[in-house]
Coordinates of C-alpha atoms in Angstrom, one line a residue:
Chain A
M22 CA -4.6 -27.3 -33.7
L23 CA -5.6 -27.1 -29.9
L24 CA -1.8 -26.7 -28.7
Q25 CA -1.2 -24.2 -31.3
Q26 CA -4.1 -22.0 -30.4
L27 CA -3.1 -22.5 -26.8
T28 CA 0.3 -21.1 -27.6
N29 CA -1.4 -18.5 -29.3
G30 CA -3.5 -17.6 -26.7
L31 CA -0.7 -17.9 -23.6
T32 CA 1.1 -15.0 -25.9
I33 CA -1.8 -13.0 -25.8
G34 CA -2.5 -13.5 -22.3
M35 CA 1.1 -12.6 -21.4
I36 CA 0.7 -9.3 -22.8
Y37 CA -2.6 -8.5 -21.0
A38 CA -0.7 -9.8 -17.5
L39 CA 1.6 -7.6 -18.0
I40 CA -0.6 -4.8 -18.7
A41 CA -3.2 -5.7 -15.9
L42 CA -0.3 -5.8 -13.1
G43 CA -0.1 -1.6 -13.9
Y44 CA -4.0 -1.5 -13.5
T45 CA -3.5 -3.8 -10.3
M46 CA -0.9 -2.5 -8.4
V47 CA -2.5 1.3 -8.8
Y48 CA -6.0 0.1 -7.5
G49 CA -4.1 -2.1 -4.8
I50 CA -2.9 1.3 -3.2
L51 CA -4.9 4.3 -4.2
K52 CA -8.4 2.4 -5.2
I53 CA -8.6 4.3 -7.7
V54 CA -8.8 2.7 -11.7
N55 CA -6.2 4.4 -14.2
F56 CA -8.0 4.4 -17.3
A57 CA -5.1 6.2 -18.6
H58 CA -3.3 2.8 -18.3
G59 CA -4.2 1.8 -21.9
D60 CA -2.5 4.6 -23.5
I61 CA 0.7 4.5 -21.4
F62 CA 1.0 1.6 -22.7
M63 CA 0.9 2.6 -26.3
I64 CA 2.9 5.8 -25.1
G65 CA 5.6 3.0 -24.4
S66 CA 4.9 1.3 -28.0
F67 CA 5.6 4.4 -29.7
L68 CA 8.4 5.4 -27.5
G69 CA 10.2 2.3 -28.4
L70 CA 9.3 3.1 -31.9
F71 CA 10.9 6.3 -31.9
F72 CA 14.3 4.9 -30.1
M73 CA 14.6 2.8 -32.9
Q74 CA 14.0 5.0 -35.4
E75 CA 15.2 7.9 -34.7
F76 CA 18.6 6.8 -32.6
R77 CA 19.1 3.5 -35.0
L78 CA 19.1 1.7 -31.2
P79 CA 18.9 -1.7 -31.1
L80 CA 15.9 -3.3 -29.8
Y81 CA 16.8 -4.4 -26.4
L82 CA 18.4 -0.5 -25.7
A83 CA 14.9 0.7 -27.3
F84 CA 13.1 -1.9 -24.4
L85 CA 15.1 -0.3 -21.7
L86 CA 14.8 3.3 -22.6
A87 CA 11.5 3.6 -23.4
A88 CA 10.4 1.4 -20.1
A89 CA 12.3 4.0 -18.2
A90 CA 10.6 7.1 -20.0
T91 CA 7.0 5.8 -19.8
A92 CA 8.1 4.9 -16.2
I93 CA 9.0 9.0 -15.6
I94 CA 5.1 9.3 -17.9
G95 CA 3.2 7.6 -15.4
I96 CA 5.2 9.0 -12.4
L97 CA 4.6 12.5 -14.1
I98 CA 0.3 11.4 -14.4
E99 CA -0.1 10.3 -10.7
R100 CA 2.0 13.6 -9.5
L101 CA -0.1 16.2 -12.0
A102 CA -3.7 14.2 -12.3
Y103 CA -4.2 12.6 -9.1
R104 CA -2.2 13.3 -6.3
P105 CA -4.0 16.8 -5.9
L106 CA -6.8 15.4 -6.0
R107 CA -6.4 12.5 -3.1
M108 CA -9.0 13.8 -0.6
A109 CA -11.4 14.5 -3.3
D110 CA -14.2 11.6 -3.6
R111 CA -13.7 9.2 -5.3
I112 CA -15.3 9.8 -8.6
V113 CA -12.9 12.7 -9.3
P114 CA -9.7 10.8 -10.0
L115 CA -11.7 8.6 -12.2
I116 CA -12.6 11.8 -14.6
S117 CA -9.1 13.3 -14.4
A118 CA -7.8 9.4 -15.5
L119 CA -10.7 9.5 -18.4
G120 CA -8.6 13.6 -19.2
V121 CA -5.1 12.0 -19.2
S122 CA -6.2 9.3 -21.7
T123 CA -7.6 11.8 -23.9
L124 CA -4.9 13.9 -23.5
L125 CA -2.2 10.9 -24.2
V126 CA -4.3 9.8 -27.4
S127 CA -4.3 13.4 -28.7
L128 CA -0.5 14.0 -27.7
A129 CA 0.4 11.1 -29.7
Q130 CA -1.9 11.8 -32.8
K131 CA -0.2 15.4 -33.1
L132 CA 3.2 13.8 -32.5
W133 CA 2.9 10.8 -34.7
G134 CA -0.5 11.0 -36.6
T135 CA -3.3 8.7 -36.5
E136 CA -2.2 6.0 -39.1
M137 CA -0.3 2.8 -38.6
H138 CA 3.1 2.7 -37.6
P139 CA 5.1 -0.6 -38.8
F140 CA 7.5 -1.7 -36.3
P141 CA 11.4 -1.1 -38.3
T142 CA 12.5 -4.7 -37.3
A143 CA 13.2 -7.4 -38.4
F144 CA 13.3 -9.1 -35.5
G145 CA 9.9 -11.7 -35.2
S146 CA 9.4 -13.0 -38.4
R147 CA 11.3 -16.3 -38.3
T148 CA 9.8 -19.2 -36.8
Y149 CA 10.5 -22.3 -35.0
T150 CA 8.7 -25.9 -34.9
F151 CA 8.4 -28.2 -32.2
G152 CA 6.2 -31.1 -32.9
N153 CA 3.1 -29.6 -34.5
V154 CA 2.8 -25.8 -32.3
T155 CA 4.7 -23.2 -34.6
F156 CA 6.2 -20.1 -32.3
S157 CA 7.0 -17.2 -34.1
E158 CA 10.2 -15.7 -32.8
I159 CA 8.3 -12.4 -31.6
Q160 CA 6.1 -15.1 -29.7
I161 CA 8.9 -16.8 -28.0
L162 CA 10.3 -13.2 -26.7
I163 CA 6.5 -12.5 -25.5
L164 CA 6.3 -15.9 -23.5
V165 CA 10.3 -15.5 -22.0
L166 CA 10.3 -11.6 -21.2
S167 CA 7.2 -11.6 -20.2
F168 CA 7.4 -14.5 -17.5
V169 CA 11.1 -13.4 -16.1
L170 CA 9.6 -9.5 -15.5
M171 CA 6.7 -11.3 -13.8
L172 CA 9.0 -13.7 -12.2
A173 CA 11.1 -10.7 -11.1
L174 CA 8.4 -8.3 -9.9
Q175 CA 7.2 -11.2 -7.8
L176 CA 10.4 -11.8 -6.4
F177 CA 10.5 -7.9 -5.4
V178 CA 7.3 -7.8 -3.8
T179 CA 7.6 -10.9 -1.9
R180 CA 11.6 -10.8 -0.7
T181 CA 12.7 -7.3 -0.5
K182 CA 12.5 -4.5 1.9
T183 CA 10.9 -2.2 -0.8
G184 CA 8.7 -4.4 -2.1
I185 CA 7.1 -5.8 1.4
A186 CA 6.8 -1.9 2.1
M187 CA 4.9 -1.9 -1.1
R188 CA 2.4 -4.1 -0.5
A189 CA 1.8 -3.1 3.2
T190 CA 1.1 0.2 1.3
S191 CA -1.4 -1.6 -0.4
M192 CA -2.9 -2.9 2.6
S193 CA -3.3 0.1 4.5
L194 CA -1.9 3.6 3.7
T195 CA -2.4 4.6 7.0
H196 CA -0.6 1.9 9.0
A197 CA 1.9 1.9 6.1
A198 CA 2.9 5.4 7.1
L199 CA 3.1 5.0 10.8
M200 CA 5.8 2.2 9.9
G201 CA 7.6 5.2 8.5
I202 CA 7.3 4.4 5.5
N203 CA 6.8 7.0 2.8
T204 CA 3.5 6.3 1.1
N205 CA 4.3 9.0 -1.6
R206 CA 7.4 7.4 -2.6
M207 CA 5.3 4.1 -2.9
I208 CA 2.7 5.4 -5.0
S209 CA 5.1 7.1 -7.4
L210 CA 6.8 3.1 -7.6
A211 CA 3.6 1.6 -8.5
F212 CA 3.2 4.0 -11.2
A213 CA 6.6 3.7 -12.6
I214 CA 6.6 -0.3 -12.6
G215 CA 3.4 -0.5 -14.2
S216 CA 4.1 2.3 -16.6
A217 CA 7.4 0.5 -17.7
L218 CA 5.7 -3.2 -17.8
A219 CA 3.2 -1.5 -20.3
S220 CA 5.8 -0.2 -22.2
C221 CA 7.7 -3.7 -22.8
A222 CA 4.4 -5.0 -23.6
G223 CA 3.7 -2.1 -25.8
I224 CA 6.4 -2.3 -27.2
M225 CA 6.3 -6.5 -27.7
V226 CA 2.5 -5.6 -29.3
G227 CA 3.8 -3.1 -31.5
I228 CA 6.4 -6.5 -33.2
Y229 CA 3.9 -9.0 -32.9
Y230 CA 1.0 -7.1 -34.8
N231 CA 3.7 -4.7 -36.9
A232 CA 1.5 -2.2 -36.0
V233 CA 1.5 1.2 -33.8
Y234 CA -1.0 3.5 -33.4
P235 CA -2.5 6.4 -30.7
T236 CA -5.9 4.9 -30.3
M237 CA -3.9 1.2 -29.7
G238 CA -4.2 1.2 -25.9
Y239 CA -8.2 1.6 -25.9
M240 CA -9.0 -2.1 -26.6
A241 CA -5.8 -3.5 -24.8
G242 CA -6.3 -1.5 -21.9
I243 CA -10.0 -2.8 -21.1
N244 CA -9.0 -6.0 -21.7
A245 CA -6.4 -6.0 -19.3
F246 CA -8.9 -4.5 -17.0
T247 CA -11.0 -7.7 -17.4
A248 CA -7.7 -9.6 -16.5
A249 CA -7.2 -7.4 -13.5
V250 CA -11.1 -7.9 -12.3
L251 CA -10.8 -11.8 -13.1
G252 CA -7.9 -12.5 -11.3
G253 CA -9.1 -10.0 -8.6
I254 CA -8.1 -6.4 -8.5
G255 CA -5.2 -5.1 -6.3
N256 CA -3.7 -8.9 -6.0
I257 CA -0.7 -9.4 -8.3
P258 CA -0.3 -12.8 -8.9
G259 CA -4.1 -12.4 -9.8
A260 CA -3.4 -10.1 -12.3
M261 CA -1.0 -12.5 -13.8
L262 CA -3.3 -15.4 -13.3
G263 CA -6.2 -13.2 -14.7
G264 CA -4.1 -12.1 -17.9
V265 CA -3.5 -15.8 -18.8
L266 CA -6.9 -16.7 -18.2
L267 CA -8.4 -14.4 -20.7
G268 CA -6.0 -14.6 -23.2
L269 CA -6.4 -18.1 -23.8
V270 CA -10.5 -17.9 -23.8
E271 CA -10.5 -15.4 -25.7
T272 CA -8.1 -16.9 -28.7
L273 CA -10.0 -20.5 -28.3
G274 CA -13.5 -18.3 -28.8
G275 CA -12.2 -16.7 -31.3
A276 CA -10.6 -20.3 -32.8
Y277 CA -13.7 -22.3 -32.3
I278 CA -16.4 -19.9 -32.6
S279 CA -15.5 -16.5 -34.5
T280 CA -13.0 -13.7 -34.6
Q281 CA -15.9 -11.5 -34.4
Y282 CA -16.5 -12.9 -31.1
K283 CA -13.3 -12.2 -29.3
S284 CA -14.4 -9.1 -27.7
V285 CA -17.7 -10.2 -26.8
I286 CA -16.1 -13.0 -24.8
S287 CA -14.2 -10.8 -23.1
F288 CA -16.7 -8.3 -22.3
S289 CA -18.9 -10.8 -21.1
I290 CA -16.4 -12.1 -19.1
L291 CA -16.2 -9.0 -17.2
I292 CA -19.9 -8.7 -16.7
I293 CA -20.0 -12.2 -15.4
V294 CA -17.1 -11.7 -12.7
L295 CA -18.7 -8.1 -11.5
L296 CA -22.1 -9.8 -11.1
V297 CA -21.2 -13.2 -9.7
K298 CA -18.0 -12.7 -8.0
P299 CA -16.6 -8.9 -8.0
S300 CA -13.6 -9.9 -5.9
G301 CA -12.0 -12.3 -8.6
I302 CA -10.5 -15.4 -8.1
L303 CA -7.7 -14.5 -5.6
G304 CA -9.2 -11.4 -4.5
S305 CA -10.0 -11.0 -1.0
K306 CA -13.6 -10.7 0.3
E307 CA -14.0 -6.9 0.6
I308 CA -14.4 -4.8 -2.4
N309 CA -15.2 -1.3 -3.0
K310 CA -17.2 0.0 -5.8
V311 CA -15.2 0.9 -8.7
Chain B
M4 CA 15.6 7.3 32.5
T5 CA 13.1 5.3 34.1
D6 CA 12.4 7.9 36.8
G7 CA 8.4 9.0 36.0
A8 CA 8.9 12.3 37.7
S9 CA 11.7 13.2 36.0
K10 CA 11.1 17.0 34.6
G11 CA 12.1 16.8 31.2
K12 CA 8.9 17.1 28.6
I13 CA 9.5 14.2 25.7
L14 CA 6.1 15.8 23.9
E15 CA 4.3 19.1 24.7
I16 CA 0.8 19.8 23.1
D17 CA -0.1 23.5 23.2
G18 CA -3.7 24.9 21.7
L19 CA -4.0 21.7 19.6
Q20 CA -7.6 22.3 17.2
V21 CA -9.0 20.0 15.0
S22 CA -11.5 20.0 12.7
Y23 CA -13.4 17.1 10.2
G24 CA -15.0 19.3 8.1
A25 CA -17.5 21.2 10.3
V26 CA -17.1 19.5 13.7
Q27 CA -13.8 20.3 16.0
A28 CA -13.1 17.0 17.3
V29 CA -10.6 18.5 19.1
K30 CA -10.6 22.2 20.8
Q31 CA -8.1 23.8 22.3
L32 CA -6.2 20.6 23.7
N33 CA -2.8 21.1 26.2
L34 CA -1.3 18.3 27.2
D35 CA 2.4 17.1 27.8
I36 CA 4.3 14.0 28.4
G37 CA 7.6 13.8 30.6
A38 CA 10.8 11.6 29.8
G39 CA 9.8 8.1 30.8
E40 CA 6.7 8.9 31.9
I41 CA 2.8 6.9 31.4
V42 CA 0.3 8.9 30.9
A43 CA -3.3 8.1 30.3
L44 CA -6.1 10.0 28.2
I45 CA -9.2 8.5 29.5
G46 CA -12.6 9.7 27.6
T47 CA -15.6 8.0 26.4
N48 CA -16.2 7.5 22.8
G49 CA -16.0 9.9 20.4
S50 CA -13.8 12.4 23.1
G51 CA -11.3 13.2 20.7
K52 CA -8.8 10.6 22.1
T53 CA -7.8 8.8 19.0
T54 CA -7.9 12.3 17.1
T55 CA -5.4 13.7 19.0
L56 CA -3.1 10.3 18.9
R57 CA -3.3 10.8 15.2
S58 CA -2.5 14.5 15.1
I59 CA 0.7 13.7 17.4
S60 CA 1.4 11.0 14.3
G61 CA 1.4 13.6 11.3
L62 CA -1.8 11.7 10.2
V63 CA -4.6 14.8 10.4
A64 CA -4.3 17.2 7.8
N65 CA -6.0 20.2 9.4
T66 CA -4.8 20.9 12.7
R67 CA -4.1 24.2 14.3
G68 CA -2.0 25.0 17.3
R69 CA 1.5 22.9 18.1
I70 CA 3.3 20.1 19.4
R71 CA 6.5 19.7 19.9
F72 CA 9.0 16.4 20.2
A73 CA 12.0 16.4 22.6
G74 CA 12.4 20.3 21.9
A75 CA 11.4 20.0 17.9
D76 CA 8.3 21.2 16.2
I77 CA 6.3 18.3 14.5
T78 CA 3.2 20.0 14.1
K79 CA 3.7 20.1 10.1
L80 CA 5.8 16.9 9.2
A81 CA 4.7 13.6 7.3
P82 CA 3.8 11.0 9.2
H83 CA 7.2 8.9 8.0
R84 CA 9.2 11.6 9.5
I85 CA 7.8 11.5 12.8
V86 CA 8.7 7.4 12.8
G87 CA 11.9 8.5 12.0
L88 CA 12.4 11.1 15.0
G89 CA 11.2 8.3 17.7
I90 CA 7.1 8.5 18.0
S91 CA 5.7 4.9 17.0
Q92 CA 1.8 4.4 17.1
V93 CA 0.1 1.2 17.9
P94 CA -3.1 2.3 16.3
E95 CA -6.7 1.5 17.1
G96 CA -7.6 -2.2 15.6
R97 CA -4.0 -2.6 16.0
G98 CA -3.4 -2.1 12.2
I99 CA -1.1 -5.1 11.7
F100 CA -0.6 -5.9 7.7
P101 CA -3.0 -9.6 8.1
D102 CA -1.5 -11.0 4.5
L103 CA 2.3 -10.3 5.9
T104 CA 4.0 -12.9 8.3
V105 CA 4.6 -11.7 11.8
L106 CA 8.0 -12.0 11.1
E107 CA 7.5 -9.2 8.4
N108 CA 5.3 -7.1 10.1
L109 CA 8.1 -7.0 12.8
R110 CA 10.8 -6.2 10.1
L111 CA 8.3 -3.3 8.6
G112 CA 8.4 -2.2 12.3
A113 CA 12.1 -1.4 11.7
Y114 CA 11.5 0.2 8.6
V115 CA 13.3 3.2 9.2
R116 CA 16.4 1.4 10.6
R117 CA 19.3 0.5 9.1
D118 CA 21.4 -1.4 11.6
K119 CA 20.6 -5.4 10.3
A120 CA 22.6 -6.7 13.0
E121 CA 20.9 -4.7 16.0
I122 CA 17.3 -5.3 14.2
E123 CA 17.9 -8.9 14.5
A124 CA 18.8 -8.8 17.7
D125 CA 15.5 -6.9 18.5
I126 CA 13.4 -9.4 16.9
R127 CA 14.7 -11.9 19.5
R128 CA 14.1 -9.2 22.2
M129 CA 10.6 -9.3 20.7
Y130 CA 10.2 -13.2 21.0
R131 CA 11.3 -12.9 24.4
L132 CA 8.9 -10.0 25.4
F133 CA 5.9 -12.1 24.2
P134 CA 6.9 -15.7 23.2
R135 CA 3.7 -16.2 21.2
L136 CA 5.0 -14.2 18.2
E137 CA 8.3 -16.7 18.1
E138 CA 5.7 -19.5 17.6
R139 CA 4.0 -17.6 14.5
K140 CA 6.6 -15.8 13.3
K141 CA 6.0 -17.5 9.8
Q142 CA 1.9 -17.6 10.0
A143 CA -0.1 -14.9 8.3
A144 CA -0.3 -11.7 10.8
G145 CA -4.2 -12.0 10.2
T146 CA -4.9 -15.7 11.4
M147 CA -3.7 -14.7 14.8
S148 CA -6.3 -14.5 17.4
G149 CA -7.0 -10.3 18.7
G150 CA -4.6 -10.8 21.7
E151 CA -1.9 -12.1 19.5
Q152 CA -2.3 -9.6 16.9
Q153 CA -2.0 -6.6 19.7
M154 CA 1.0 -8.4 21.1
L155 CA 2.4 -8.0 17.8
A156 CA 1.2 -4.3 17.1
I157 CA 2.6 -3.3 19.9
A158 CA 6.3 -5.3 19.7
R159 CA 6.1 -3.9 16.0
A160 CA 5.9 -0.4 17.2
L161 CA 9.0 -0.9 19.8
M162 CA 10.8 -2.3 16.3
A163 CA 11.3 1.2 15.5
R164 CA 13.4 1.8 19.1
P165 CA 10.9 4.8 19.9
K166 CA 11.1 7.0 22.6
L167 CA 7.5 7.8 22.6
L168 CA 4.9 5.2 22.3
L169 CA 1.5 5.9 21.5
L170 CA -1.2 3.2 21.9
D171 CA -4.9 3.0 20.8
E172 CA -7.2 1.3 23.4
P173 CA -4.4 -2.2 23.4
S174 CA -7.6 -3.8 25.5
M175 CA -10.2 -3.2 23.3
G176 CA -12.0 -6.5 22.7
L177 CA -9.8 -8.7 25.0
A178 CA -9.9 -11.3 27.6
P179 CA -9.0 -10.1 30.5
L180 CA -6.2 -12.4 31.1
V181 CA -4.4 -11.2 27.9
V182 CA -5.0 -7.8 28.9
K183 CA -3.0 -7.8 31.7
E184 CA -0.3 -9.5 29.8
I185 CA -0.5 -6.7 27.6
Y186 CA -0.7 -4.3 30.1
A187 CA 2.8 -6.2 32.2
A188 CA 4.2 -5.9 28.8
I189 CA 3.8 -1.9 28.4
R190 CA 4.9 -1.5 32.0
Q191 CA 8.1 -3.1 31.3
I192 CA 8.6 -1.3 27.9
N193 CA 8.1 1.9 30.1
Q194 CA 10.7 0.5 32.5
D195 CA 13.2 -0.3 29.7
G196 CA 13.1 4.1 28.7
V197 CA 10.3 4.6 26.3
S198 CA 7.8 7.4 27.6
V199 CA 3.9 6.4 26.8
L200 CA 0.8 7.6 25.9
L201 CA -1.7 5.1 26.6
V202 CA -5.1 6.3 25.3
E203 CA -8.4 4.4 26.9
Q204 CA -11.9 3.6 27.8
N205 CA -10.7 1.1 30.3
A206 CA -9.8 3.8 32.9
K207 CA -9.3 1.2 35.6
M208 CA -6.8 -0.3 34.0
A209 CA -4.9 2.7 32.7
L210 CA -5.0 4.4 35.6
G211 CA -3.1 1.3 37.5
A212 CA -0.3 1.5 34.7
A213 CA 0.0 5.3 34.7
H214 CA 2.0 8.0 36.3
R215 CA -0.6 10.5 35.5
G216 CA -3.8 11.3 33.6
Y217 CA -6.1 13.8 31.5
V218 CA -9.6 13.3 31.5
M219 CA -11.0 14.1 27.8
E220 CA -14.5 14.9 27.4
T221 CA -16.0 16.5 24.0
G222 CA -13.0 17.6 22.1
R223 CA -11.4 18.8 25.8
I224 CA -9.4 17.6 29.2
V225 CA -12.0 18.7 32.1
V226 CA -10.1 16.6 34.7
Q227 CA -6.1 16.2 34.9
G228 CA -3.4 15.2 37.8
T229 CA -1.6 12.4 38.5
A230 CA -3.0 8.2 38.7
A231 CA -3.6 8.5 42.1
E232 CA -5.4 11.6 41.8
L233 CA -8.1 10.5 39.2
K234 CA -8.6 7.7 41.4
S235 CA -10.0 9.5 44.0
N236 CA -11.6 12.1 41.9
D237 CA -15.3 12.2 42.2
V238 CA -16.2 13.0 38.3
V239 CA -13.5 10.2 37.5
K240 CA -15.0 7.7 39.9
S241 CA -18.7 7.9 38.6
V242 CA -18.3 8.3 35.4
Y243 CA -15.5 6.3 34.6
L244 CA -14.5 3.9 37.2
G245 CA -18.0 2.8 38.8
S246 CA -19.2 1.4 35.3
T247 CA -15.8 -0.5 34.4
V248 CA -14.9 -1.9 37.7

């Protein structure tokens, strides 16, 4: 029972981690919380569904195309909704983010309706049992793909010239510019990567719960934001750790206390972290008010 | 190349004005740097020296006037393009990337370059200029002492192979022995053919190294001349040299 719950918690935790990375990369560079990120996750899920339904594409192609399209949407959102406000007071892009969030939800409702859509794939229903833990196919996909994506991201930001330049940009926009780094391009790249990861998470969640709907980004977004804050917002390994921890705590709490308390648990964690250690587990000491 | 009296101008600033909201930080500034020169820009805190450097590097949006580098107008260029043309800056407070290693910081300095083998050769040159950087190459830059960080910041700026190096207060907060070491390096860099604009509150050190100098007060140049002229100028002596000796 415990081992099974840990597996389930890890699965949802990996999803939170993937989404949290988008929050943390954007916050790291621009010091704004992209409150539309949960809805980018939702759009990514719908795009995966769209490519599979309309073009009968195989799942892996749906992943690739949806991730690419969502990355472009992420870049456009930054260009249109945040970049013109770069010099404005910090509260202004926050309001713009809420506007983008509403826009994306309304757009999805207009295009696909307000109801839940099942995911048109037979994939994911088969199960495998190891000892007394049962994995569904989709759980294995979530665990493996999330791990591979996060490993790839970690290698990118620590081993490549562009990745290190992106980290330098998140340490200081001004000093990165003085190195000859095109900081606007780094910001676009952070949005692209974050949005692509959210899209992959969205498709996997769509399959896992067999449901895609316009408001699915709301709770997922808040939970992932909590995960990012828990790990230390702005910190990439922190977002991964925060996501996994939150998934575990939430699932164990749901199993041993009551599933009714799932949201209570994640909001309590958010409030406690903000009160006790606002910089999060791996975050640096200095933290600005969001 | 190494002749400080060479007539070719590498940087020419004409009528630079910079405002932050209602505050005019720089008013009608004219300044030029000859190829191969070390030029000192001295003045008290808040006189507009740092704003001038930030304007040259393209970091300030609201500028009027014209800045030309090697004949080309760079006034409206983005900061990364200006680095690509050959102007590197060692910013106030050094601006090293604290979580990156010394070696990663150096490599970022060469971000605009593509010549891999030459970059590696330049890293070895930087280790000869500042041997302590080699000892600490795998260390996070933020864990080093202030003097070591200043050395890293200078070496990192040189990794772009600039024609003009802008230095903002390289002696600030450092022990006298370290300041001497830094200034020896600045002279060496200049002898290797890099023009230098040196912003300092420490007028004695700056005028000791520079060929020419400008004195800035509340956004304007109030005195200019050769380093020898400035050292014997009464205003400079009483305001800037008297208090720092």
